[in-house]
């Protein structure tokens, strides 16, 4: 089994990363991290460094991936769709994501990116508060 953890700059996604590390260690499976962005920036480089720091000392010290889309990903639903495309193309078997607050009650619980992934995923999804 391979676990995918989409990571952004939020503390929620880093809590999900910590949970995913424990899960993958216990299941003795692979773990991959990804950041979805419109393009690579200095902010992306700092985020990758933060992910690498979070993975330091674990068996998952692989290079975090930045997936860019030149069309510009403006909406959270577009990012969620990109995550689903990645899950399908790379054949990931489990997704672990943090939740995000939003403007309306339904999205305040999960966040629109997580909601998009939850609605479209064909693999198990663990949402970490």
XYZ file of N, CA and C in Angstrom:
387
model
N 0.852 -1.177 0.000
C 0.000 0.000 0.000
C 0.892 1.232 0.000
N 0.434 2.288 -0.669
C 1.137 3.553 -0.687
C 0.180 4.648 -0.245
N 0.611 5.447 0.722
C -0.188 6.523 1.289
C 0.267 7.853 0.687
N -0.685 8.672 0.251
C -0.405 10.003 -0.261
C -0.867 11.043 0.738
N -0.001 12.013 1.011
C -0.347 13.108 1.914
C -0.162 14.433 1.175
N -1.254 15.057 0.729
C -1.146 16.398 0.158
C -0.887 17.398 1.301
N 0.114 18.245 1.131
C 0.501 19.173 2.192
C 0.471 20.600 1.653
N -0.102 21.501 2.442
C -0.020 22.920 2.140
C 0.619 23.613 3.342
N 0.471 24.888 3.446
C 1.148 25.633 4.521
C 0.414 25.581 5.854
N -0.744 24.963 5.911
C -1.559 24.982 7.124
C -1.051 24.001 8.188
N -1.326 24.334 9.413
C -1.005 23.428 10.521
C -1.817 22.145 10.411
N -3.034 22.256 9.865
C -3.875 21.062 9.690
C -3.198 20.025 8.814
N -2.571 20.465 7.745
C -1.935 19.493 6.853
C -0.696 18.881 7.504
N -0.023 19.626 8.389
C 1.132 19.052 9.080
C 0.705 18.085 10.186
N -0.473 18.310 10.776
C -1.019 17.304 11.699
C -1.351 16.030 10.930
N -1.906 16.201 9.725
C -2.209 15.036 8.880
C -0.923 14.310 8.504
N 0.139 15.049 8.215
C 1.419 14.430 7.876
C 1.950 13.608 9.051
N 1.874 14.149 10.253
C 2.323 13.407 11.445
C 1.521 12.125 11.619
N 0.205 12.233 11.456
C -0.652 11.054 11.558
C -0.280 10.031 10.492
N -0.067 10.500 9.255
C 0.248 9.600 8.144
C 1.572 8.878 8.367
N 2.539 9.566 8.944
C 3.830 8.925 9.242
C 3.614 7.761 10.197
N 2.856 7.997 11.271
C 2.575 6.922 12.235
C 1.812 5.773 11.578
N 0.813 6.110 10.779
C 0.014 5.094 10.093
C 0.887 4.250 9.168
N 1.672 4.907 8.340
C 2.505 4.192 7.371
C 3.585 3.361 8.057
N 4.132 3.866 9.160
C 5.124 3.077 9.909
C 4.484 1.815 10.463
N 3.297 1.954 11.059
C 2.619 0.784 11.634
C 2.209 -0.229 10.577
N 1.806 0.277 9.415
C 1.389 -0.625 8.332
C 2.562 -1.087 7.479
N 3.745 -0.556 7.769
C 4.964 -0.873 7.007
C 4.727 -0.669 5.511
N 4.275 0.532 5.177
C 3.960 0.877 3.800
C 4.708 2.136 3.378
N 4.617 2.477 2.119
C 5.258 3.682 1.599
C 4.404 4.908 1.867
N 5.069 6.048 1.947
C 4.391 7.318 2.166
C 4.991 8.335 1.199
N 4.122 9.067 0.518
C 4.564 10.111 -0.390
C 3.855 11.405 -0.039
N 4.606 12.504 -0.075
C 4.023 13.811 0.182
C 4.012 14.605 -1.113
N 3.007 15.465 -1.248
C 2.890 16.289 -2.443
C 2.317 17.652 -2.062
N 2.790 18.664 -2.755
C 2.215 20.002 -2.646
C 1.740 20.393 -4.038
N 0.491 20.776 -4.157
C -0.090 21.165 -5.430
C -0.040 22.688 -5.522
N 0.540 23.212 -6.599
C 0.689 24.662 -6.742
C 0.585 25.069 -8.201
N 0.311 26.347 -8.419
C 0.277 26.878 -9.786
C 1.663 26.896 -10.394
N 2.673 27.080 -9.589
C 4.052 27.101 -10.055
C 4.981 27.040 -8.865
N 6.228 26.682 -9.098
C 7.197 26.634 -8.007
C 7.657 28.037 -7.687
N 7.632 28.362 -6.398
C 8.016 29.691 -5.929
C 8.950 29.542 -4.734
N 9.412 30.672 -4.216
C 10.217 30.642 -2.996
C 9.390 30.070 -1.849
N 8.083 30.363 -1.854
C 7.202 29.800 -0.828
C 7.118 28.293 -0.916
N 7.085 27.767 -2.135
C 7.073 26.317 -2.326
C 8.353 25.692 -1.792
N 9.477 26.340 -2.059
C 10.768 25.825 -1.585
C 10.809 25.789 -0.065
N 10.280 26.826 0.585
C 10.235 26.851 2.053
C 9.323 25.755 2.581
N 8.201 25.530 1.894
C 7.273 24.487 2.317
C 7.919 23.119 2.191
N 8.629 22.873 1.094
C 9.315 21.597 0.905
C 10.338 21.393 2.016
N 11.044 22.437 2.372
C 12.012 22.349 3.463
C 11.326 21.997 4.784
N 10.157 22.596 5.019
C 9.405 22.290 6.242
C 8.924 20.837 6.255
N 8.497 20.332 5.085
C 8.073 18.928 4.990
C 9.266 18.014 5.259
N 10.405 18.330 4.655
C 11.607 17.522 4.873
C 11.986 17.508 6.353
N 11.868 18.648 7.019
C 12.148 18.710 8.461
C 11.185 17.820 9.241
N 9.912 17.822 8.849
C 8.911 17.003 9.536
C 9.170 15.507 9.343
N 9.771 15.155 8.204
C 10.045 13.739 7.914
C 11.418 13.286 8.406
N 12.241 14.233 8.831
C 13.585 13.891 9.289
C 13.519 12.927 10.472
N 14.338 11.910 10.416
C 14.373 10.917 11.485
C 13.359 9.804 11.314
N 12.544 9.878 10.274
C 11.598 8.795 9.982
C 12.160 7.982 8.819
N 11.504 6.898 8.505
C 11.938 6.092 7.360
C 11.456 6.700 6.044
N 10.744 7.825 6.123
C 10.139 8.451 4.940
C 10.853 9.744 4.565
N 12.145 9.683 4.427
C 12.910 10.879 4.124
C 13.051 11.108 2.620
N 12.065 10.642 1.830
C 12.131 10.865 0.385
C 11.845 12.328 0.058
N 12.158 12.707 -1.143
C 11.975 14.089 -1.591
C 10.489 14.390 -1.778
N 9.938 15.361 -1.035
C 8.543 15.756 -1.271
C 8.397 16.277 -2.701
N 7.240 16.068 -3.268
C 7.002 16.442 -4.660
C 6.152 17.709 -4.720
N 6.497 18.588 -5.651
C 5.663 19.749 -5.950
C 5.064 19.502 -7.324
N 3.753 19.446 -7.381
C 3.061 19.260 -8.655
C 2.543 20.624 -9.079
N 2.984 21.069 -10.236
C 2.562 22.380 -10.721
C 1.614 22.226 -11.893
N 0.808 23.253 -12.070
C -0.147 23.283 -13.169
C -0.101 24.684 -13.747
N 0.351 24.801 -14.974
C 0.525 26.108 -15.586
C -0.781 26.853 -15.847
N -1.896 26.145 -15.764
C -3.180 26.814 -15.969
C -3.504 27.738 -14.802
N -2.840 27.535 -13.686
C -3.148 28.322 -12.494
C -4.300 27.701 -11.744
N -4.022 27.208 -10.580
C -5.055 26.570 -9.764
C -5.583 27.605 -8.785
N -6.750 28.131 -9.080
C -7.290 29.204 -8.256
C -8.243 28.692 -7.185
N -9.041 27.741 -7.538
C -10.072 27.267 -6.619
C -9.623 25.995 -5.910
N -10.060 25.852 -4.680
C -9.742 24.656 -3.909
C -10.246 23.395 -4.589
N -11.371 23.509 -5.290
C -11.892 22.328 -5.986
C -10.947 21.896 -7.103
N -10.260 22.857 -7.743
C -9.285 22.506 -8.779
C -8.099 21.760 -8.169
N -7.688 22.162 -6.984
C -6.595 21.471 -6.290
C -7.043 20.065 -5.912
N -8.269 19.940 -5.414
C -8.804 18.625 -5.078
C -8.859 17.713 -6.288
N -9.264 18.261 -7.424
C -9.303 17.483 -8.665
C -7.906 17.047 -9.066
N -6.920 17.918 -8.913
C -5.535 17.585 -9.243
C -5.038 16.447 -8.335
N -5.405 16.474 -7.067
C -5.034 15.398 -6.135
C -5.648 14.079 -6.606
N -6.914 14.110 -6.995
C -7.578 12.891 -7.481
C -6.912 12.351 -8.742
N -6.509 13.246 -9.647
C -5.803 12.816 -10.857
C -4.484 12.136 -10.495
N -3.783 12.692 -9.517
C -2.510 12.130 -9.075
C -2.709 10.755 -8.435
N -3.743 10.626 -7.622
C -4.047 9.340 -6.981
C -4.285 8.273 -8.038
N -5.032 8.636 -9.063
C -5.329 7.660 -10.120
C -4.085 7.331 -10.950
N -3.345 8.341 -11.355
C -2.203 8.084 -12.244
C -1.063 7.348 -11.543
N -0.873 7.620 -10.265
C 0.222 6.986 -9.519
C -0.243 5.760 -8.730
N -1.537 5.483 -8.779
C -2.133 4.321 -8.116
C -1.902 4.298 -6.599
N -2.076 5.465 -5.977
C -2.017 5.512 -4.514
C -3.209 4.760 -3.959
N -3.023 4.166 -2.773
C -4.071 3.314 -2.217
C -4.745 3.897 -0.980
N -4.244 5.019 -0.495
C -4.837 5.668 0.677
C -4.412 7.128 0.647
N -5.300 8.012 1.067
C -5.007 9.440 1.148
C -5.208 9.878 2.590
N -4.292 10.700 3.090
C -4.445 11.310 4.410
C -4.353 12.817 4.215
N -5.394 13.532 4.652
C -5.442 14.987 4.491
C -5.904 15.649 5.769
N -5.484 16.890 5.940
C -6.011 17.710 7.018
C -7.309 18.357 6.577
N -8.074 18.811 7.550
C -9.299 19.539 7.207
C -9.019 21.036 7.284
N -9.863 21.800 6.642
C -9.706 23.255 6.630
C -11.043 23.904 6.867
N -11.027 25.027 7.531
C -12.248 25.797 7.726
C -12.579 26.580 6.477
N -13.851 26.844 6.293
C -14.291 27.619 5.145
C -15.328 28.620 5.580
N -15.959 29.258 4.624
C -16.903 30.313 4.917
C -18.285 29.819 5.284
N -18.690 28.676 4.792
C -20.030 28.187 5.101
C -19.915 26.941 5.972
N -20.966 26.608 6.642
C -20.925 25.549 7.651
C -20.405 24.227 7.101
N -20.873 23.779 5.967
C -20.418 22.506 5.397
C -18.935 22.491 5.127
N -18.405 23.585 4.609
C -16.979 23.645 4.309
C -16.162 23.958 5.557
N -16.791 24.491 6.584
C -16.074 24.780 7.824
C -15.610 23.495 8.489
N -16.291 22.402 8.214
C -15.914 21.130 8.811
C -14.754 20.509 8.057
N -14.815 20.477 6.743
C -13.800 19.785 5.962
C -12.916 20.708 5.139
N -13.473 21.681 4.482
C -12.745 22.483 3.513
C -13.050 21.963 2.129
N -13.082 22.858 1.153
C -13.538 22.453 -0.177
C -12.555 21.523 -0.886
N -11.250 21.652 -0.646
C -10.301 20.717 -1.259
C -10.546 19.314 -0.730
N -10.623 19.188 0.580
C -10.859 17.879 1.194
C -12.219 17.331 0.773
N -13.214 18.197 0.703
C -14.548 17.762 0.290
C -14.525 17.239 -1.145
N -13.799 17.908 -2.027
C -13.681 17.453 -3.415
C -13.026 16.080 -3.483
N -11.959 15.897 -2.717
C -11.267 14.604 -2.699
C -12.170 13.531 -2.108
N -12.857 13.858 -1.031
C -13.750 12.893 -0.396
C -14.853 12.456 -1.357
N -15.417 13.393 -2.097
C -16.503 13.069 -3.031
C -16.029 12.245 -4.218
N -14.751 12.396 -4.614
C -14.293 11.740 -5.830
C -13.324 10.592 -5.656
N -12.872 10.351 -4.439
C -11.843 9.342 -4.224
C -12.408 7.926 -4.341
N -11.639 7.084 -5.022
C -11.968 5.663 -5.128
C -11.130 4.838 -4.162
N -10.356 5.516 -3.321
C -9.512 4.854 -2.326
C -9.875 5.409 -0.960
N -9.493 4.715 0.117
C -9.792 5.227 1.447
C -9.158 6.599 1.679
N -9.881 7.443 2.376
C -9.416 8.788 2.733
C -9.551 8.959 4.235
N -8.460 9.354 4.877
C -8.492 9.671 6.297
C -8.357 11.181 6.422
N -9.325 11.814 7.090
C -9.294 13.255 7.317
C -8.902 13.488 8.768
N -7.818 14.240 8.952
C -7.277 14.496 10.279
C -7.668 15.908 10.698
N -8.325 16.043 11.865
C -8.727 17.389 12.328
C -7.530 18.219 12.768
